[in-house]
Amino acid sequence: MKKILSVALSTAMAFSMFANVIFAADANLSDEQKFSALKEAGVMTGLPDGSSSLTKPLTRAELAKIIVKAIDLQPVTGVASYKDKNYTANHWAAPFIEAATQAGIMNGKDATAKLFDPTGNVTVQELAKVLVTALKLEVPSSGDNTADSWAKGYVAAAVEKGYLPAGINYQANATRSQAVVAAYAIYQARQIPTVSSYTVSEAGKVVEFKLSNNETVKVTLEKALEPNKETEVKFTHNGHEYTHKVTYATTVAQKVVSVKADNLKEVVVTFDGTLDPETAGNQDNYVIKDKAFRDATLSDDKSSVTLLLDNDSTSNYLSNQKEIELEIKGVKNGDGTKTFSQSIKFTPSDVTAPTVKEVTGLGTKAFKIKFSEPIDPSTAQTSSAYKVDGKAIGASVKFGFPDTVIVQTNLPVGEHTVAVSGVADFSGLKVAPVDNKFTVAEDTAAPEVVSAKTKDLKEVTVEFNESIKSVSEAYVNSTSNRASRIVIEDTKVRLFFNSPLNYSENTVTLKGVSDYSDNKADRDVKVTPTLDTVRPVISESELKLNSNGHYVAKIRFSKEVDPKSALDVENYVLKNSEGKIPDIAGIDRDGHPQLKPSFENTKNRTVLVDLGTSLKSEKYTLTITGVKDTAYVGNVLAPTTIDLDVAKAQNGSIDRVWYGKAEDGKQYVYVEFNKELATSGDGNAKSAAKYTLLKRANNEDKYTIVGQLTDNNDDVDLLTAKAVRIKTDKKLVEEGYTYAIKASYIANSEGKFLQQNSSYELVQEFADSEFITLKSVKATSRTVVEAEFNSKIDNVNDSDFSINGYRASRVSLSSDGKTLTFTLDDDHKLPADIKGATLTTVAQGSIGTSNEYGTKIQAQTAATIKDEIKPEVVRDGLKIKRVDSATTATYEIGLQLTEAVDFNTDWNGVDLKQVYDLFEVEAKEGQNKTYSGTVTDVRYASTSSFTGVIIKVEFKLNGSNVSDLGSATNTTLRVKVKDTNEKSKLIVDKTGNKNPLKGDSTSNYINNIGLLTE
């Protein structure tokens, strides 16, 4: 089709008054000018003498040509299907009449006689029907116009689109001028506009394109755009394909950049953009095992958070140079489009001694020293640590958590120096004794309030403009609600109340607020509470064996929890690996523990659930529901299920034993435990006497003792906190025999001896290879493959792996380090049934995938990938076939699937109607007629032409039988598979895994749906 741009330009030049106006955008051309433009474009040619003759009636032949040209239909040559006199294939209008007829746009005047009447005139309402049919416009059921009843809807649709004027005589003959106006509008609408701008929303999932004709096209992407990266987006609009480069520009956080601890009391988490202040500043959204945070402070640029460990115990600080894990849950980015939920390992590194950051005089009776980092209060609270003007002083020293001391001593007005010695941080590094100058001045003003904020409804923090020495009492709204506890931290006063604040504005009164110059005043401050609306989550859990031989599930919540709900046995349900309630002592018939849970300490954050003594050496699950936090309006834990592995509960176990070459003809034996080990005392893991070599014939069950691996303690090295390496000259490989290690009376880092089946002697066979080997591999979708290995992986080299001969586009490692997830791009995705799909590993020399001990993965031939891919509905994959019926609209609908499916043979007699209920079928004709479908049969087919589900459906309209679905050109069909199939698994694939058909839906116009054949 000719491009309208050239037509527009030529038309504009022909009429100087429209110079520089593009045809597609010009709405002020006269009918004659529009005719000239259409003539130039080849849509109209005029009469034989070349004139437009716009006032003359329009013939049926002329209309056929105009409409075919306007909508760019292909003329049909060599055909003459009508029997009008002088009408042959050589008739000038025959190609256009035949094209319009085959497209269903125009029909003959006399179907029986097969007459078209090419020279007959066209009425305005007939013109309306042809236009609406050609453009497939929606036809309203009625119209407020003077057209004949059969034409009212067509006229209304044509008028609404601007193809015909309103209020004219629609029974009159149409003029060529009216045809020109309609053809011009149609032709104009069919031009290809360009993208003039775009906006990105919904975290990169939606792009709205603004076109040059002012149309807006909304495109929802299957995969969100990668932030701040130019990406090509393809879409189709009005039959035209567009490709446009788009950048999802955002300054909100998308990932964690780093986690650092330059001192042992503070952790700094840095993101690549801005964060939501409410969730980022909530310390409950961050967890380090066995540690508690006092607060989380968001930086001024809102891109980093400083976490301060609480001061509630002397051991609540990090270990220097020892790797630790921070878990982030519930932190949202700046626009709330992403919620972070991940664990990050980092190593605290405090190599810098604290320094005096600032010294401030607090009147003539005290001065304040602020250090560069949190300091150990035990080193800072003696007056001997401070010399003023070179002399020792007698003073009272008050510690202000976390980095401040206030020294109370009388000083004259003027300049002074203070030297600090012996004050240390939590890694033991001490401040250098450098003189620091400060000025003392008279202070006669009482403290003033700077700000106040709440933590839920029972805690208020009031900040003052200077350091506070004391507060005599505090209450909110009235003296009947006094603060039960007052905590002073330098310029901040924390108030705790037993009774809640009002939801609206409150007045907090502090009596006798005194500074260190003994200036005193009463102060009031208004505050409106911020409610705690964050649910508690389970931040960590483990199964332990206590000193009484009871299995105890230790569950740590992200925040303090309400004792009534947390210690209620009804909120805990234990199930075995088969998903059933175990019939064992200590658990009732509903799966609840018979002993009441307890808190591990007074913080009400860690719950100990006693599961008795009878758990078998297998895996269980514990589901926790109904637990609330301590917020005034309690937030309830979402139902959560944790895994409990009894085999690893007895204070630890051996994870893996393997061997490798050493020097001098000897070998190394590596023993990896799942707990950190003791390195002194009776349970010292470095004692050579604790490791015995065993062997057994492969056809026998019992081991015989070969002897100690070594008698020399120097041959036992602690490789990591959880693993030892032992040098030995013992024979470790012999055909027909299996070797094992017995590790006896080894303690974990808490001093508790490791146990295996109630024995302190742990036995573990050598791994089949010194290499890391593949335990299992499965595909969870056509683009995602998960591989589990027999050892934790520390370093991953992507090139070590191929799936069906291709490398994954992305490889990620699980938090426990034992599972790799491979993501394939669409060009290399697996077949739906993944028959023959394999994962191949390749050893890569010095840079290969390895664990923290340097042990590499084993090269092996292709490992078969287990199929856990759920069959899915193929988009736009509907088929349909009418089933003969005199009274009802009965059809067979083929729902194409990605792979063959079948009934689940494990139902054991489930009624077939349950399968029928899985499908929702609906047909819709236009906007006003909706046909409800009732499924009467379901069967499956897998042939060369069709794979999927065939559903027999009877359609009704408003509960009444109908004989047909109506106009195929205007009726859509929708079929949905309900999500309940995921749970009931009534329809599954034909693999041995019985993956359930995934709930989904598809729809299409019936005239675009293929014919069902089997």
PDB file of N, CA, C and O in Angstrom, residues 314-360:
ATOM      1  N   THR A 314      26.159  -8.305  77.391  1.00  0.00           N
ATOM      2  CA  THR A 314      27.577  -8.026  77.180  1.00  0.00           C
ATOM      3  C   THR A 314      28.128  -8.737  75.957  1.00  0.00           C
ATOM      4  O   THR A 314      29.200  -8.399  75.469  1.00  0.00           O
ATOM      5  N   SER A 315      27.403  -9.737  75.417  1.00  0.00           N
ATOM      6  CA  SER A 315      27.908 -10.499  74.267  1.00  0.00           C
ATOM      7  C   SER A 315      27.224 -10.116  72.963  1.00  0.00           C
ATOM      8  O   SER A 315      27.441 -10.766  71.943  1.00  0.00           O
ATOM      9  N   ASN A 316      26.427  -9.056  72.974  1.00  0.00           N
ATOM     10  CA  ASN A 316      25.683  -8.698  71.763  1.00  0.00           C
ATOM     11  C   ASN A 316      26.530  -7.819  70.852  1.00  0.00           C
ATOM     12  O   ASN A 316      26.249  -6.651  70.625  1.00  0.00           O
ATOM     13  N   TYR A 317      27.607  -8.408  70.347  1.00  0.00           N
ATOM     14  CA  TYR A 317      28.435  -7.751  69.340  1.00  0.00           C
ATOM     15  C   TYR A 317      28.991  -8.824  68.414  1.00  0.00           C
ATOM     16  O   TYR A 317      28.949 -10.031  68.714  1.00  0.00           O
ATOM     17  N   LEU A 318      29.507  -8.410  67.275  1.00  0.00           N
ATOM     18  CA  LEU A 318      29.977  -9.341  66.258  1.00  0.00           C
ATOM     19  C   LEU A 318      31.381  -9.837  66.576  1.00  0.00           C
ATOM     20  O   LEU A 318      32.108  -9.221  67.366  1.00  0.00           O
ATOM     21  N   SER A 319      31.760 -10.948  65.932  1.00  0.00           N
ATOM     22  CA  SER A 319      33.108 -11.492  66.076  1.00  0.00           C
ATOM     23  C   SER A 319      33.972 -10.971  64.938  1.00  0.00           C
ATOM     24  O   SER A 319      33.590 -11.049  63.761  1.00  0.00           O
ATOM     25  N   ASN A 320      35.129 -10.450  65.278  1.00  0.00           N
ATOM     26  CA  ASN A 320      36.021  -9.867  64.277  1.00  0.00           C
ATOM     27  C   ASN A 320      36.574 -10.945  63.348  1.00  0.00           C
ATOM     28  O   ASN A 320      36.967 -12.028  63.789  1.00  0.00           O
ATOM     29  N   GLN A 321      36.568 -10.655  62.040  1.00  0.00           N
ATOM     30  CA  GLN A 321      37.132 -11.529  61.004  1.00  0.00           C
ATOM     31  C   GLN A 321      36.462 -12.903  60.938  1.00  0.00           C
ATOM     32  O   GLN A 321      37.052 -13.863  60.461  1.00  0.00           O
ATOM     33  N   LYS A 322      35.220 -13.004  61.370  1.00  0.00           N
ATOM     34  CA  LYS A 322      34.489 -14.267  61.315  1.00  0.00           C
ATOM     35  C   LYS A 322      33.216 -14.061  60.502  1.00  0.00           C
ATOM     36  O   LYS A 322      32.390 -13.223  60.823  1.00  0.00           O
ATOM     37  N   GLU A 323      33.078 -14.841  59.423  1.00  0.00           N
ATOM     38  CA  GLU A 323      31.938 -14.674  58.524  1.00  0.00           C
ATOM     39  C   GLU A 323      30.611 -14.875  59.260  1.00  0.00           C
ATOM     40  O   GLU A 323      30.481 -15.756  60.119  1.00  0.00           O
ATOM     41  N   ILE A 324      29.663 -14.057  58.904  1.00  0.00           N
ATOM     42  CA  ILE A 324      28.348 -14.115  59.533  1.00  0.00           C
ATOM     43  C   ILE A 324      27.306 -13.798  58.465  1.00  0.00           C
ATOM     44  O   ILE A 324      27.646 -13.287  57.387  1.00  0.00           O
ATOM     45  N   GLU A 325      26.051 -14.103  58.745  1.00  0.00           N
ATOM     46  CA  GLU A 325      24.990 -13.929  57.747  1.00  0.00           C
ATOM     47  C   GLU A 325      23.939 -12.948  58.247  1.00  0.00           C
ATOM     48  O   GLU A 325      23.481 -13.043  59.384  1.00  0.00           O
ATOM     49  N   LEU A 326      23.580 -12.014  57.382  1.00  0.00           N
ATOM     50  CA  LEU A 326      22.502 -11.062  57.657  1.00  0.00           C
ATOM     51  C   LEU A 326      21.320 -11.420  56.775  1.00  0.00           C
ATOM     52  O   LEU A 326      21.470 -11.588  55.562  1.00  0.00           O
ATOM     53  N   GLU A 327      20.156 -11.534  57.385  1.00  0.00           N
ATOM     54  CA  GLU A 327      18.940 -11.805  56.631  1.00  0.00           C
ATOM     55  C   GLU A 327      18.102 -10.533  56.568  1.00  0.00           C
ATOM     56  O   GLU A 327      17.872  -9.876  57.584  1.00  0.00           O
ATOM     57  N   ILE A 328      17.679 -10.183  55.351  1.00  0.00           N
ATOM     58  CA  ILE A 328      16.843  -9.005  55.129  1.00  0.00           C
ATOM     59  C   ILE A 328      15.471  -9.487  54.694  1.00  0.00           C
ATOM     60  O   ILE A 328      15.345 -10.249  53.734  1.00  0.00           O
ATOM     61  N   LYS A 329      14.421  -9.050  55.390  1.00  0.00           N
ATOM     62  CA  LYS A 329      13.055  -9.448  55.039  1.00  0.00           C
ATOM     63  C   LYS A 329      12.127  -8.255  55.178  1.00  0.00           C
ATOM     64  O   LYS A 329      12.154  -7.568  56.185  1.00  0.00           O
ATOM     65  N   GLY A 330      11.320  -8.016  54.141  1.00  0.00           N
ATOM     66  CA  GLY A 330      10.271  -7.000  54.243  1.00  0.00           C
ATOM     67  C   GLY A 330      10.715  -5.586  53.987  1.00  0.00           C
ATOM     68  O   GLY A 330       9.920  -4.660  54.153  1.00  0.00           O
ATOM     69  N   VAL A 331      11.964  -5.362  53.557  1.00  0.00           N
ATOM     70  CA  VAL A 331      12.428  -4.011  53.249  1.00  0.00           C
ATOM     71  C   VAL A 331      12.018  -3.682  51.810  1.00  0.00           C
ATOM     72  O   VAL A 331      12.331  -4.426  50.882  1.00  0.00           O
ATOM     73  N   LYS A 332      11.310  -2.554  51.629  1.00  0.00           N
ATOM     74  CA  LYS A 332      10.842  -2.168  50.306  1.00  0.00           C
ATOM     75  C   LYS A 332      11.723  -1.066  49.726  1.00  0.00           C
ATOM     76  O   LYS A 332      12.351  -0.300  50.461  1.00  0.00           O
ATOM     77  N   ASN A 333      11.758  -1.010  48.395  1.00  0.00           N
ATOM     78  CA  ASN A 333      12.500   0.077  47.771  1.00  0.00           C
ATOM     79  C   ASN A 333      11.663   1.349  47.748  1.00  0.00           C
ATOM     80  O   ASN A 333      10.535   1.371  48.244  1.00  0.00           O
ATOM     81  N   GLY A 334      12.225   2.418  47.170  1.00  0.00           N
ATOM     82  CA  GLY A 334      11.642   3.741  47.308  1.00  0.00           C
ATOM     83  C   GLY A 334      10.234   3.893  46.787  1.00  0.00           C
ATOM     84  O   GLY A 334       9.473   4.703  47.316  1.00  0.00           O
ATOM     85  N   ASP A 335       9.862   3.141  45.744  1.00  0.00           N
ATOM     86  CA  ASP A 335       8.499   3.263  45.223  1.00  0.00           C
ATOM     87  C   ASP A 335       7.641   2.053  45.549  1.00  0.00           C
ATOM     88  O   ASP A 335       6.522   1.918  45.038  1.00  0.00           O
ATOM     89  N   GLY A 336       8.152   1.157  46.400  1.00  0.00           N
ATOM     90  CA  GLY A 336       7.375   0.010  46.846  1.00  0.00           C
ATOM     91  C   GLY A 336       7.186  -1.082  45.818  1.00  0.00           C
ATOM     92  O   GLY A 336       6.404  -2.004  46.017  1.00  0.00           O
ATOM     93  N   THR A 337       7.936  -1.024  44.707  1.00  0.00           N
ATOM     94  CA  THR A 337       7.766  -2.025  43.649  1.00  0.00           C
ATOM     95  C   THR A 337       8.600  -3.279  43.889  1.00  0.00           C
ATOM     96  O   THR A 337       8.417  -4.277  43.206  1.00  0.00           O
ATOM     97  N   LYS A 338       9.513  -3.239  44.821  1.00  0.00           N
ATOM     98  CA  LYS A 338      10.355  -4.406  45.102  1.00  0.00           C
ATOM     99  C   LYS A 338      10.497  -4.548  46.609  1.00  0.00           C
ATOM    100  O   LYS A 338      10.719  -3.559  47.315  1.00  0.00           O
ATOM    101  N   THR A 339      10.351  -5.777  47.095  1.00  0.00           N
ATOM    102  CA  THR A 339      10.552  -6.078  48.506  1.00  0.00           C
ATOM    103  C   THR A 339      11.727  -7.031  48.623  1.00  0.00           C
ATOM    104  O   THR A 339      11.735  -8.100  48.009  1.00  0.00           O
ATOM    105  N   PHE A 340      12.725  -6.636  49.394  1.00  0.00           N
ATOM    106  CA  PHE A 340      13.938  -7.441  49.519  1.00  0.00           C
ATOM    107  C   PHE A 340      13.708  -8.576  50.510  1.00  0.00           C
ATOM    108  O   PHE A 340      13.181  -8.378  51.605  1.00  0.00           O
ATOM    109  N   SER A 341      14.098  -9.766  50.107  1.00  0.00           N
ATOM    110  CA  SER A 341      14.041 -10.946  50.968  1.00  0.00           C
ATOM    111  C   SER A 341      15.221 -11.818  50.596  1.00  0.00           C
ATOM    112  O   SER A 341      15.156 -12.613  49.656  1.00  0.00           O
ATOM    113  N   GLN A 342      16.320 -11.653  51.296  1.00  0.00           N
ATOM    114  CA  GLN A 342      17.533 -12.382  50.952  1.00  0.00           C
ATOM    115  C   GLN A 342      18.474 -12.451  52.148  1.00  0.00           C
ATOM    116  O   GLN A 342      18.340 -11.693  53.106  1.00  0.00           O
ATOM    117  N   SER A 343      19.413 -13.387  52.058  1.00  0.00           N
ATOM    118  CA  SER A 343      20.447 -13.535  53.077  1.00  0.00           C
ATOM    119  C   SER A 343      21.801 -13.228  52.452  1.00  0.00           C
ATOM    120  O   SER A 343      22.080 -13.662  51.330  1.00  0.00           O
ATOM    121  N   ILE A 344      22.622 -12.497  53.179  1.00  0.00           N
ATOM    122  CA  ILE A 344      23.914 -12.060  52.658  1.00  0.00           C
ATOM    123  C   ILE A 344      24.991 -12.340  53.694  1.00  0.00           C
ATOM    124  O   ILE A 344      24.861 -11.944  54.857  1.00  0.00           O
ATOM    125  N   LYS A 345      26.030 -13.018  53.258  1.00  0.00           N
ATOM    126  CA  LYS A 345      27.148 -13.276  54.157  1.00  0.00           C
ATOM    127  C   LYS A 345      28.169 -12.143  54.055  1.00  0.00           C
ATOM    128  O   LYS A 345      28.411 -11.607  52.974  1.00  0.00           O
ATOM    129  N   PHE A 346      28.757 -11.818  55.187  1.00  0.00           N
ATOM    130  CA  PHE A 346      29.791 -10.786  55.211  1.00  0.00           C
ATOM    131  C   PHE A 346      30.734 -11.085  56.374  1.00  0.00           C
ATOM    132  O   PHE A 346      30.415 -11.876  57.274  1.00  0.00           O
ATOM    133  N   THR A 347      31.871 -10.454  56.352  1.00  0.00           N
ATOM    134  CA  THR A 347      32.876 -10.671  57.393  1.00  0.00           C
ATOM    135  C   THR A 347      33.196  -9.344  58.081  1.00  0.00           C
ATOM    136  O   THR A 347      33.766  -8.442  57.448  1.00  0.00           O
ATOM    137  N   PRO A 348      32.820  -9.177  59.340  1.00  0.00           N
ATOM    138  CA  PRO A 348      33.184  -7.955  60.070  1.00  0.00           C
ATOM    139  C   PRO A 348      34.706  -7.785  60.123  1.00  0.00           C
ATOM    140  O   PRO A 348      35.440  -8.760  60.303  1.00  0.00           O
ATOM    141  N   SER A 349      35.142  -6.571  59.944  1.00  0.00           N
ATOM    142  CA  SER A 349      36.586  -6.313  59.953  1.00  0.00           C
ATOM    143  C   SER A 349      36.853  -4.994  60.663  1.00  0.00           C
ATOM    144  O   SER A 349      36.739  -3.916  60.079  1.00  0.00           O
ATOM    145  N   ASP A 350      37.193  -5.087  61.939  1.00  0.00           N
ATOM    146  CA  ASP A 350      37.514  -3.896  62.732  1.00  0.00           C
ATOM    147  C   ASP A 350      39.027  -3.836  62.892  1.00  0.00           C
ATOM    148  O   ASP A 350      39.612  -4.571  63.694  1.00  0.00           O
ATOM    149  N   VAL A 351      39.668  -2.980  62.114  1.00  0.00           N
ATOM    150  CA  VAL A 351      41.129  -2.850  62.162  1.00  0.00           C
ATOM    151  C   VAL A 351      41.545  -1.437  62.573  1.00  0.00           C
ATOM    152  O   VAL A 351      42.728  -1.111  62.557  1.00  0.00           O
ATOM    153  N   THR A 352      40.564  -0.604  62.931  1.00  0.00           N
ATOM    154  CA  THR A 352      40.863   0.793  63.264  1.00  0.00           C
ATOM    155  C   THR A 352      40.467   1.083  64.702  1.00  0.00           C
ATOM    156  O   THR A 352      39.343   0.790  65.126  1.00  0.00           O
ATOM    157  N   ALA A 353      41.405   1.659  65.449  1.00  0.00           N
ATOM    158  CA  ALA A 353      41.125   2.003  66.837  1.00  0.00           C
ATOM    159  C   ALA A 353      40.160   3.178  66.903  1.00  0.00           C
ATOM    160  O   ALA A 353      40.139   4.032  66.015  1.00  0.00           O
ATOM    161  N   PRO A 354      39.334   3.236  67.940  1.00  0.00           N
ATOM    162  CA  PRO A 354      38.428   4.384  68.080  1.00  0.00           C
ATOM    163  C   PRO A 354      39.214   5.659  68.338  1.00  0.00           C
ATOM    164  O   PRO A 354      40.329   5.629  68.874  1.00  0.00           O
ATOM    165  N   THR A 355      38.630   6.751  67.954  1.00  0.00           N
ATOM    166  CA  THR A 355      39.228   8.064  68.221  1.00  0.00           C
ATOM    167  C   THR A 355      38.185   8.949  68.884  1.00  0.00           C
ATOM    168  O   THR A 355      36.982   8.662  68.841  1.00  0.00           O
ATOM    169  N   VAL A 356      38.654  10.024  69.495  1.00  0.00           N
ATOM    170  CA  VAL A 356      37.739  11.005  70.063  1.00  0.00           C
ATOM    171  C   VAL A 356      37.243  11.877  68.916  1.00  0.00           C
ATOM    172  O   VAL A 356      38.015  12.572  68.265  1.00  0.00           O
ATOM    173  N   LYS A 357      35.957  11.814  68.653  1.00  0.00           N
ATOM    174  CA  LYS A 357      35.380  12.565  67.542  1.00  0.00           C
ATOM    175  C   LYS A 357      35.057  13.997  67.944  1.00  0.00           C
ATOM    176  O   LYS A 357      35.245  14.935  67.156  1.00  0.00           O
ATOM    177  N   GLU A 358      34.570  14.177  69.181  1.00  0.00           N
ATOM    178  CA  GLU A 358      34.141  15.508  69.598  1.00  0.00           C
ATOM    179  C   GLU A 358      34.069  15.570  71.111  1.00  0.00           C
ATOM    180  O   GLU A 358      33.673  14.610  71.770  1.00  0.00           O
ATOM    181  N   VAL A 359      34.480  16.712  71.682  1.00  0.00           N
ATOM    182  CA  VAL A 359      34.334  16.966  73.113  1.00  0.00           C
ATOM    183  C   VAL A 359      33.501  18.241  73.265  1.00  0.00           C
ATOM    184  O   VAL A 359      33.812  19.268  72.655  1.00  0.00           O
ATOM    185  N   THR A 360      32.458  18.153  74.081  1.00  0.00           N
ATOM    186  CA  THR A 360      31.541  19.283  74.233  1.00  0.00           C
ATOM    187  C   THR A 360      31.362  19.603  75.718  1.00  0.00           C
ATOM    188  O   THR A 360      31.082  18.700  76.530  1.00  0.00           O
TER     189      THR A 360
END
